[in-house]
JSON list of C-alpha atoms in Angstrom, two decimals:
[
{"chain": "A", "resi": 1, "resn": "UNK", "atom": "CA", "xyz": [0.00, 0.00, 0.00]},
{"chain": "A", "resi": 2, "resn": "UNK", "atom": "CA", "xyz": [1.20, 3.52, -0.76]},
{"chain": "A", "resi": 3, "resn": "UNK", "atom": "CA", "xyz": [2.48, 5.15, 2.47]},
{"chain": "A", "resi": 4, "resn": "UNK", "atom": "CA", "xyz": [0.59, 8.36, 1.67]},
{"chain": "A", "resi": 5, "resn": "UNK", "atom": "CA", "xyz": [-2.65, 6.42, 1.30]},
{"chain": "A", "resi": 6, "resn": "UNK", "atom": "CA", "xyz": [-2.02, 4.58, 4.58]},
{"chain": "A", "resi": 7, "resn": "UNK", "atom": "CA", "xyz": [-1.33, 7.87, 6.35]},
{"chain": "A", "resi": 8, "resn": "UNK", "atom": "CA", "xyz": [-4.52, 9.41, 4.90]},
{"chain": "A", "resi": 9, "resn": "UNK", "atom": "CA", "xyz": [-6.56, 6.44, 6.11]},
{"chain": "A", "resi": 10, "resn": "UNK", "atom": "CA", "xyz": [-5.01, 6.45, 9.58]},
{"chain": "A", "resi": 11, "resn": "UNK", "atom": "CA", "xyz": [-5.52, 10.17, 10.02]},
{"chain": "A", "resi": 12, "resn": "UNK", "atom": "CA", "xyz": [-9.17, 10.24, 9.02]},
{"chain": "A", "resi": 13, "resn": "UNK", "atom": "CA", "xyz": [-11.12, 12.29, 11.53]},
{"chain": "A", "resi": 14, "resn": "UNK", "atom": "CA", "xyz": [-7.98, 13.79, 13.03]},
{"chain": "A", "resi": 15, "resn": "UNK", "atom": "CA", "xyz": [-7.55, 17.55, 12.93]},
{"chain": "A", "resi": 16, "resn": "UNK", "atom": "CA", "xyz": [-4.37, 18.57, 11.22]},
{"chain": "A", "resi": 17, "resn": "UNK", "atom": "CA", "xyz": [-2.75, 21.98, 11.12]},
{"chain": "A", "resi": 18, "resn": "UNK", "atom": "CA", "xyz": [-3.78, 24.27, 8.26]},
{"chain": "A", "resi": 19, "resn": "UNK", "atom": "CA", "xyz": [-1.14, 24.61, 5.54]},
{"chain": "A", "resi": 20, "resn": "UNK", "atom": "CA", "xyz": [-0.56, 27.43, 3.08]},
{"chain": "A", "resi": 21, "resn": "UNK", "atom": "CA", "xyz": [-2.05, 25.23, 0.36]},
{"chain": "A", "resi": 22, "resn": "UNK", "atom": "CA", "xyz": [-5.23, 24.76, 2.44]},
{"chain": "A", "resi": 23, "resn": "UNK", "atom": "CA", "xyz": [-5.49, 28.53, 2.94]},
{"chain": "A", "resi": 24, "resn": "UNK", "atom": "CA", "xyz": [-5.03, 29.17, -0.81]},
{"chain": "A", "resi": 25, "resn": "UNK", "atom": "CA", "xyz": [-7.69, 26.57, -1.72]},
{"chain": "A", "resi": 26, "resn": "UNK", "atom": "CA", "xyz": [-10.12, 28.13, 0.80]},
{"chain": "A", "resi": 27, "resn": "UNK", "atom": "CA", "xyz": [-9.46, 31.61, -0.63]},
{"chain": "A", "resi": 28, "resn": "UNK", "atom": "CA", "xyz": [-10.13, 30.41, -4.21]},
{"chain": "A", "resi": 29, "resn": "UNK", "atom": "CA", "xyz": [-13.33, 28.65, -3.15]},
{"chain": "A", "resi": 30, "resn": "UNK", "atom": "CA", "xyz": [-14.58, 31.77, -1.35]},
{"chain": "A", "resi": 31, "resn": "UNK", "atom": "CA", "xyz": [-13.91, 33.88, -4.46]},
{"chain": "A", "resi": 32, "resn": "UNK", "atom": "CA", "xyz": [-15.75, 31.41, -6.68]},
{"chain": "A", "resi": 33, "resn": "UNK", "atom": "CA", "xyz": [-18.65, 31.18, -4.24]},
{"chain": "A", "resi": 34, "resn": "UNK", "atom": "CA", "xyz": [-19.08, 34.97, -4.25]},
{"chain": "A", "resi": 35, "resn": "UNK", "atom": "CA", "xyz": [-19.81, 34.93, -8.01]},
{"chain": "A", "resi": 36, "resn": "UNK", "atom": "CA", "xyz": [-21.71, 31.63, -8.12]},
{"chain": "A", "resi": 37, "resn": "UNK", "atom": "CA", "xyz": [-25.19, 31.89, -9.71]},
{"chain": "A", "resi": 38, "resn": "UNK", "atom": "CA", "xyz": [-26.54, 29.16, -7.41]},
{"chain": "A", "resi": 39, "resn": "UNK", "atom": "CA", "xyz": [-25.31, 30.71, -4.15]},
{"chain": "A", "resi": 40, "resn": "UNK", "atom": "CA", "xyz": [-27.99, 30.54, -1.49]},
{"chain": "A", "resi": 41, "resn": "UNK", "atom": "CA", "xyz": [-30.31, 28.33, -3.55]},
{"chain": "A", "resi": 42, "resn": "UNK", "atom": "CA", "xyz": [-30.96, 24.65, -2.93]},
{"chain": "A", "resi": 43, "resn": "UNK", "atom": "CA", "xyz": [-29.28, 22.29, -5.35]},
{"chain": "A", "resi": 44, "resn": "UNK", "atom": "CA", "xyz": [-31.62, 20.29, -7.58]},
{"chain": "A", "resi": 45, "resn": "UNK", "atom": "CA", "xyz": [-32.17, 16.70, -6.53]},
{"chain": "A", "resi": 46, "resn": "UNK", "atom": "CA", "xyz": [-30.65, 14.00, -8.69]},
{"chain": "A", "resi": 47, "resn": "UNK", "atom": "CA", "xyz": [-33.35, 11.39, -8.86]},
{"chain": "A", "resi": 48, "resn": "UNK", "atom": "CA", "xyz": [-32.24, 7.83, -9.43]},
{"chain": "A", "resi": 49, "resn": "UNK", "atom": "CA", "xyz": [-34.19, 5.38, -11.51]},
{"chain": "A", "resi": 50, "resn": "UNK", "atom": "CA", "xyz": [-33.10, 2.42, -9.43]},
{"chain": "A", "resi": 51, "resn": "UNK", "atom": "CA", "xyz": [-32.86, 1.19, -5.89]},
{"chain": "A", "resi": 52, "resn": "UNK", "atom": "CA", "xyz": [-30.03, -1.05, -4.84]},
{"chain": "A", "resi": 53, "resn": "UNK", "atom": "CA", "xyz": [-31.33, -4.42, -3.76]},
{"chain": "A", "resi": 54, "resn": "UNK", "atom": "CA", "xyz": [-29.96, -7.78, -2.72]},
{"chain": "A", "resi": 55, "resn": "UNK", "atom": "CA", "xyz": [-30.50, -9.17, -6.22]},
{"chain": "A", "resi": 56, "resn": "UNK", "atom": "CA", "xyz": [-28.20, -6.56, -7.78]},
{"chain": "A", "resi": 57, "resn": "UNK", "atom": "CA", "xyz": [-25.51, -7.15, -5.17]},
{"chain": "A", "resi": 58, "resn": "UNK", "atom": "CA", "xyz": [-25.54, -10.90, -5.76]},
{"chain": "A", "resi": 59, "resn": "UNK", "atom": "CA", "xyz": [-25.47, -10.46, -9.55]},
{"chain": "A", "resi": 60, "resn": "UNK", "atom": "CA", "xyz": [-22.52, -8.10, -9.15]},
{"chain": "A", "resi": 61, "resn": "UNK", "atom": "CA", "xyz": [-20.48, -10.79, -7.40]},
{"chain": "A", "resi": 62, "resn": "UNK", "atom": "CA", "xyz": [-20.42, -12.92, -10.55]},
{"chain": "A", "resi": 63, "resn": "UNK", "atom": "CA", "xyz": [-18.30, -10.47, -12.50]},
{"chain": "A", "resi": 64, "resn": "UNK", "atom": "CA", "xyz": [-19.21, -9.21, -15.97]},
{"chain": "A", "resi": 65, "resn": "UNK", "atom": "CA", "xyz": [-22.55, -10.50, -17.17]},
{"chain": "A", "resi": 66, "resn": "UNK", "atom": "CA", "xyz": [-23.03, -12.51, -20.35]},
{"chain": "A", "resi": 67, "resn": "UNK", "atom": "CA", "xyz": [-24.13, -9.46, -22.34]},
{"chain": "A", "resi": 68, "resn": "UNK", "atom": "CA", "xyz": [-21.05, -7.50, -21.21]},
{"chain": "A", "resi": 69, "resn": "UNK", "atom": "CA", "xyz": [-18.75, -10.31, -22.30]},
{"chain": "A", "resi": 70, "resn": "UNK", "atom": "CA", "xyz": [-20.62, -10.63, -25.61]},
{"chain": "A", "resi": 71, "resn": "UNK", "atom": "CA", "xyz": [-20.31, -6.87, -26.30]},
{"chain": "A", "resi": 72, "resn": "UNK", "atom": "CA", "xyz": [-16.57, -7.10, -25.63]},
{"chain": "A", "resi": 73, "resn": "UNK", "atom": "CA", "xyz": [-16.33, -10.06, -28.04]},
{"chain": "A", "resi": 74, "resn": "UNK", "atom": "CA", "xyz": [-18.22, -8.06, -30.70]},
{"chain": "A", "resi": 75, "resn": "UNK", "atom": "CA", "xyz": [-15.86, -5.11, -30.29]},
{"chain": "A", "resi": 76, "resn": "UNK", "atom": "CA", "xyz": [-12.82, -7.39, -30.45]},
{"chain": "A", "resi": 77, "resn": "UNK", "atom": "CA", "xyz": [-14.13, -9.06, -33.62]},
{"chain": "A", "resi": 78, "resn": "UNK", "atom": "CA", "xyz": [-14.85, -5.67, -35.24]},
{"chain": "A", "resi": 79, "resn": "UNK", "atom": "CA", "xyz": [-11.29, -4.58, -34.43]},
{"chain": "A", "resi": 80, "resn": "UNK", "atom": "CA", "xyz": [-9.88, -7.79, -35.88]},
{"chain": "A", "resi": 81, "resn": "UNK", "atom": "CA", "xyz": [-11.88, -7.35, -39.10]},
{"chain": "A", "resi": 82, "resn": "UNK", "atom": "CA", "xyz": [-10.76, -3.73, -39.41]},
{"chain": "A", "resi": 83, "resn": "UNK", "atom": "CA", "xyz": [-7.10, -4.73, -39.04]},
{"chain": "A", "resi": 84, "resn": "UNK", "atom": "CA", "xyz": [-7.37, -7.56, -41.55]},
{"chain": "A", "resi": 85, "resn": "UNK", "atom": "CA", "xyz": [-9.33, -5.42, -44.01]},
{"chain": "A", "resi": 86, "resn": "UNK", "atom": "CA", "xyz": [-6.76, -2.62, -43.70]},
{"chain": "A", "resi": 87, "resn": "UNK", "atom": "CA", "xyz": [-3.95, -5.05, -44.49]},
{"chain": "A", "resi": 88, "resn": "UNK", "atom": "CA", "xyz": [-5.81, -6.53, -47.47]},
{"chain": "A", "resi": 89, "resn": "UNK", "atom": "CA", "xyz": [-6.75, -3.03, -48.71]},
{"chain": "A", "resi": 90, "resn": "UNK", "atom": "CA", "xyz": [-3.16, -1.83, -48.65]},
{"chain": "A", "resi": 91, "resn": "UNK", "atom": "CA", "xyz": [-1.78, -5.05, -50.17]},
{"chain": "A", "resi": 92, "resn": "UNK", "atom": "CA", "xyz": [-4.26, -4.81, -53.03]},
{"chain": "A", "resi": 93, "resn": "UNK", "atom": "CA", "xyz": [-3.32, -1.17, -53.57]},
{"chain": "A", "resi": 94, "resn": "UNK", "atom": "CA", "xyz": [0.36, -2.11, -53.73]},
{"chain": "A", "resi": 95, "resn": "UNK", "atom": "CA", "xyz": [-0.17, -4.83, -56.36]},
{"chain": "A", "resi": 96, "resn": "UNK", "atom": "CA", "xyz": [-2.75, -3.00, -58.52]},
{"chain": "A", "resi": 97, "resn": "UNK", "atom": "CA", "xyz": [-1.76, -0.33, -61.03]},
{"chain": "A", "resi": 98, "resn": "UNK", "atom": "CA", "xyz": [-5.12, 0.97, -62.29]},
{"chain": "A", "resi": 99, "resn": "UNK", "atom": "CA", "xyz": [-7.82, 2.62, -60.21]},
{"chain": "A", "resi": 100, "resn": "UNK", "atom": "CA", "xyz": [-10.71, 0.86, -62.00]},
{"chain": "A", "resi": 101, "resn": "UNK", "atom": "CA", "xyz": [-9.18, -2.56, -61.50]},
{"chain": "A", "resi": 102, "resn": "UNK", "atom": "CA", "xyz": [-8.49, -1.77, -57.82]},
{"chain": "A", "resi": 103, "resn": "UNK", "atom": "CA", "xyz": [-12.10, -0.63, -57.28]},
{"chain": "A", "resi": 104, "resn": "UNK", "atom": "CA", "xyz": [-13.49, -3.76, -58.93]},
{"chain": "A", "resi": 105, "resn": "UNK", "atom": "CA", "xyz": [-11.19, -6.14, -57.05]},
{"chain": "A", "resi": 106, "resn": "UNK", "atom": "CA", "xyz": [-11.71, -4.37, -53.71]},
{"chain": "A", "resi": 107, "resn": "UNK", "atom": "CA", "xyz": [-15.50, -4.52, -54.04]},
{"chain": "A", "resi": 108, "resn": "UNK", "atom": "CA", "xyz": [-15.19, -8.26, -54.79]},
{"chain": "A", "resi": 109, "resn": "UNK", "atom": "CA", "xyz": [-13.00, -8.69, -51.73]},
{"chain": "A", "resi": 110, "resn": "UNK", "atom": "CA", "xyz": [-15.45, -6.80, -49.52]},
{"chain": "A", "resi": 111, "resn": "UNK", "atom": "CA", "xyz": [-18.40, -8.75, -50.96]},
{"chain": "A", "resi": 112, "resn": "UNK", "atom": "CA", "xyz": [-16.69, -12.07, -50.30]},
{"chain": "A", "resi": 113, "resn": "UNK", "atom": "CA", "xyz": [-15.40, -11.19, -46.81]},
{"chain": "A", "resi": 114, "resn": "UNK", "atom": "CA", "xyz": [-16.90, -13.43, -44.13]},
{"chain": "A", "resi": 115, "resn": "UNK", "atom": "CA", "xyz": [-18.46, -11.60, -41.20]},
{"chain": "A", "resi": 116, "resn": "UNK", "atom": "CA", "xyz": [-20.45, -14.69, -40.14]},
{"chain": "A", "resi": 117, "resn": "UNK", "atom": "CA", "xyz": [-18.90, -15.10, -36.69]},
{"chain": "A", "resi": 118, "resn": "UNK", "atom": "CA", "xyz": [-19.30, -11.48, -35.57]},
{"chain": "A", "resi": 119, "resn": "UNK", "atom": "CA", "xyz": [-22.76, -11.21, -37.15]},
{"chain": "A", "resi": 120, "resn": "UNK", "atom": "CA", "xyz": [-23.86, -14.27, -35.17]},
{"chain": "A", "resi": 121, "resn": "UNK", "atom": "CA", "xyz": [-22.71, -12.51, -31.97]},
{"chain": "A", "resi": 122, "resn": "UNK", "atom": "CA", "xyz": [-24.53, -9.34, -33.05]},
{"chain": "A", "resi": 123, "resn": "UNK", "atom": "CA", "xyz": [-27.68, -11.37, -33.74]},
{"chain": "A", "resi": 124, "resn": "UNK", "atom": "CA", "xyz": [-27.52, -12.92, -30.26]},
{"chain": "A", "resi": 125, "resn": "UNK", "atom": "CA", "xyz": [-26.94, -9.47, -28.75]},
{"chain": "A", "resi": 126, "resn": "UNK", "atom": "CA", "xyz": [-29.90, -7.90, -30.57]},
{"chain": "A", "resi": 127, "resn": "UNK", "atom": "CA", "xyz": [-32.16, -10.80, -29.62]},
{"chain": "A", "resi": 128, "resn": "UNK", "atom": "CA", "xyz": [-31.17, -11.30, -25.96]},
{"chain": "A", "resi": 129, "resn": "UNK", "atom": "CA", "xyz": [-29.77, -8.00, -24.66]},
{"chain": "A", "resi": 130, "resn": "UNK", "atom": "CA", "xyz": [-33.05, -6.45, -23.45]},
{"chain": "A", "resi": 131, "resn": "UNK", "atom": "CA", "xyz": [-33.90, -9.43, -21.26]},
{"chain": "A", "resi": 132, "resn": "UNK", "atom": "CA", "xyz": [-30.35, -9.99, -20.03]},
{"chain": "A", "resi": 133, "resn": "UNK", "atom": "CA", "xyz": [-29.82, -6.33, -19.14]},
{"chain": "A", "resi": 134, "resn": "UNK", "atom": "CA", "xyz": [-33.38, -6.02, -17.79]},
{"chain": "A", "resi": 135, "resn": "UNK", "atom": "CA", "xyz": [-34.13, -3.01, -19.97]},
{"chain": "A", "resi": 136, "resn": "UNK", "atom": "CA", "xyz": [-37.40, -1.30, -19.07]},
{"chain": "A", "resi": 137, "resn": "UNK", "atom": "CA", "xyz": [-40.08, -0.82, -21.71]},
{"chain": "A", "resi": 138, "resn": "UNK", "atom": "CA", "xyz": [-41.37, 2.51, -22.94]},
{"chain": "A", "resi": 139, "resn": "UNK", "atom": "CA", "xyz": [-45.17, 2.28, -22.66]},
{"chain": "A", "resi": 140, "resn": "UNK", "atom": "CA", "xyz": [-45.72, 4.85, -25.42]},
{"chain": "A", "resi": 141, "resn": "UNK", "atom": "CA", "xyz": [-43.67, 3.11, -28.10]},
{"chain": "A", "resi": 142, "resn": "UNK", "atom": "CA", "xyz": [-44.02, -0.41, -26.68]},
{"chain": "A", "resi": 143, "resn": "UNK", "atom": "CA", "xyz": [-40.32, -0.89, -27.25]},
{"chain": "A", "resi": 144, "resn": "UNK", "atom": "CA", "xyz": [-37.35, -1.02, -24.93]},
{"chain": "A", "resi": 145, "resn": "UNK", "atom": "CA", "xyz": [-35.96, 2.30, -23.76]},
{"chain": "A", "resi": 146, "resn": "UNK", "atom": "CA", "xyz": [-32.96, 3.74, -25.55]},
{"chain": "A", "resi": 147, "resn": "UNK", "atom": "CA", "xyz": [-29.58, 3.69, -23.89]},
{"chain": "A", "resi": 148, "resn": "UNK", "atom": "CA", "xyz": [-28.16, 7.22, -23.75]},
{"chain": "A", "resi": 149, "resn": "UNK", "atom": "CA", "xyz": [-30.58, 8.13, -26.54]},
{"chain": "A", "resi": 150, "resn": "UNK", "atom": "CA", "xyz": [-29.33, 5.33, -28.80]},
{"chain": "A", "resi": 151, "resn": "UNK", "atom": "CA", "xyz": [-31.06, 2.05, -29.67]},
{"chain": "A", "resi": 152, "resn": "UNK", "atom": "CA", "xyz": [-29.47, -1.02, -28.11]},
{"chain": "A", "resi": 153, "resn": "UNK", "atom": "CA", "xyz": [-29.44, -2.93, -31.40]},
{"chain": "A", "resi": 154, "resn": "UNK", "atom": "CA", "xyz": [-26.18, -3.15, -33.30]},
{"chain": "A", "resi": 155, "resn": "UNK", "atom": "CA", "xyz": [-25.87, -3.15, -37.08]},
{"chain": "A", "resi": 156, "resn": "UNK", "atom": "CA", "xyz": [-24.55, -6.21, -38.86]},
{"chain": "A", "resi": 157, "resn": "UNK", "atom": "CA", "xyz": [-21.17, -6.05, -40.55]},
{"chain": "A", "resi": 158, "resn": "UNK", "atom": "CA", "xyz": [-21.31, -6.42, -44.30]},
{"chain": "A", "resi": 159, "resn": "UNK", "atom": "CA", "xyz": [-19.89, -5.15, -47.58]},
{"chain": "A", "resi": 160, "resn": "UNK", "atom": "CA", "xyz": [-21.24, -1.62, -46.92]},
{"chain": "A", "resi": 161, "resn": "UNK", "atom": "CA", "xyz": [-19.56, -1.55, -43.50]},
{"chain": "A", "resi": 162, "resn": "UNK", "atom": "CA", "xyz": [-16.23, -2.57, -45.04]},
{"chain": "A", "resi": 163, "resn": "UNK", "atom": "CA", "xyz": [-16.48, -0.10, -47.95]},
{"chain": "A", "resi": 164, "resn": "UNK", "atom": "CA", "xyz": [-17.41, 2.74, -45.59]},
{"chain": "A", "resi": 165, "resn": "UNK", "atom": "CA", "xyz": [-14.16, 2.21, -43.68]},
{"chain": "A", "resi": 166, "resn": "UNK", "atom": "CA", "xyz": [-11.99, 1.27, -46.65]},
{"chain": "A", "resi": 167, "resn": "UNK", "atom": "CA", "xyz": [-13.35, 2.84, -49.85]},
{"chain": "A", "resi": 168, "resn": "UNK", "atom": "CA", "xyz": [-12.67, 1.43, -53.30]},
{"chain": "A", "resi": 169, "resn": "UNK", "atom": "CA", "xyz": [-10.32, 4.34, -53.98]},
{"chain": "A", "resi": 170, "resn": "UNK", "atom": "CA", "xyz": [-6.76, 3.53, -55.02]},
{"chain": "A", "resi": 171, "resn": "UNK", "atom": "CA", "xyz": [-5.46, 6.97, -53.99]},
{"chain": "A", "resi": 172, "resn": "UNK", "atom": "CA", "xyz": [-6.91, 6.66, -50.48]},
{"chain": "A", "resi": 173, "resn": "UNK", "atom": "CA", "xyz": [-5.46, 3.16, -50.06]},
{"chain": "A", "resi": 174, "resn": "UNK", "atom": "CA", "xyz": [-2.01, 4.25, -51.18]},
{"chain": "A", "resi": 175, "resn": "UNK", "atom": "CA", "xyz": [-2.20, 7.38, -49.02]},
{"chain": "A", "resi": 176, "resn": "UNK", "atom": "CA", "xyz": [-3.04, 5.33, -45.93]},
{"chain": "A", "resi": 177, "resn": "UNK", "atom": "CA", "xyz": [0.05, 3.14, -46.31]}
]
């Protein structure tokens, strides 16, 4: 354990002498408080949409849940595909002389690229995530609530996904190398 941390723990509740740093921090806080627009007004309450319960504590002991591990696997697979596509994109650019031929061959490569494994994970995520994460339903739309304003469903990886990241443009591929 860090000696400073141990000392801070052992001296909790003890009164220590005021240092010049403490005085400077107090002076700055007093200056900021004098111009604060919320001075003298109650702070708004931050309402929580949950209550901690025994169920949540027990679930937390098991480590990351299945949906958390699946999301991590999806992200890892996406990263792997991006790396492999980048390598193939640059290799094709190095061995192709004409832009039209590069575009045609790159589109064929993207069309034939197998995203089956990651798309199967995405399918399982889209199907099971609401129940596994216990997402509440929105009674107006009769759908699950959005997470930070975004739908929970993930898009499948396909030819469009690959071409959006690595366009069929010989100049861009050579410039990225």
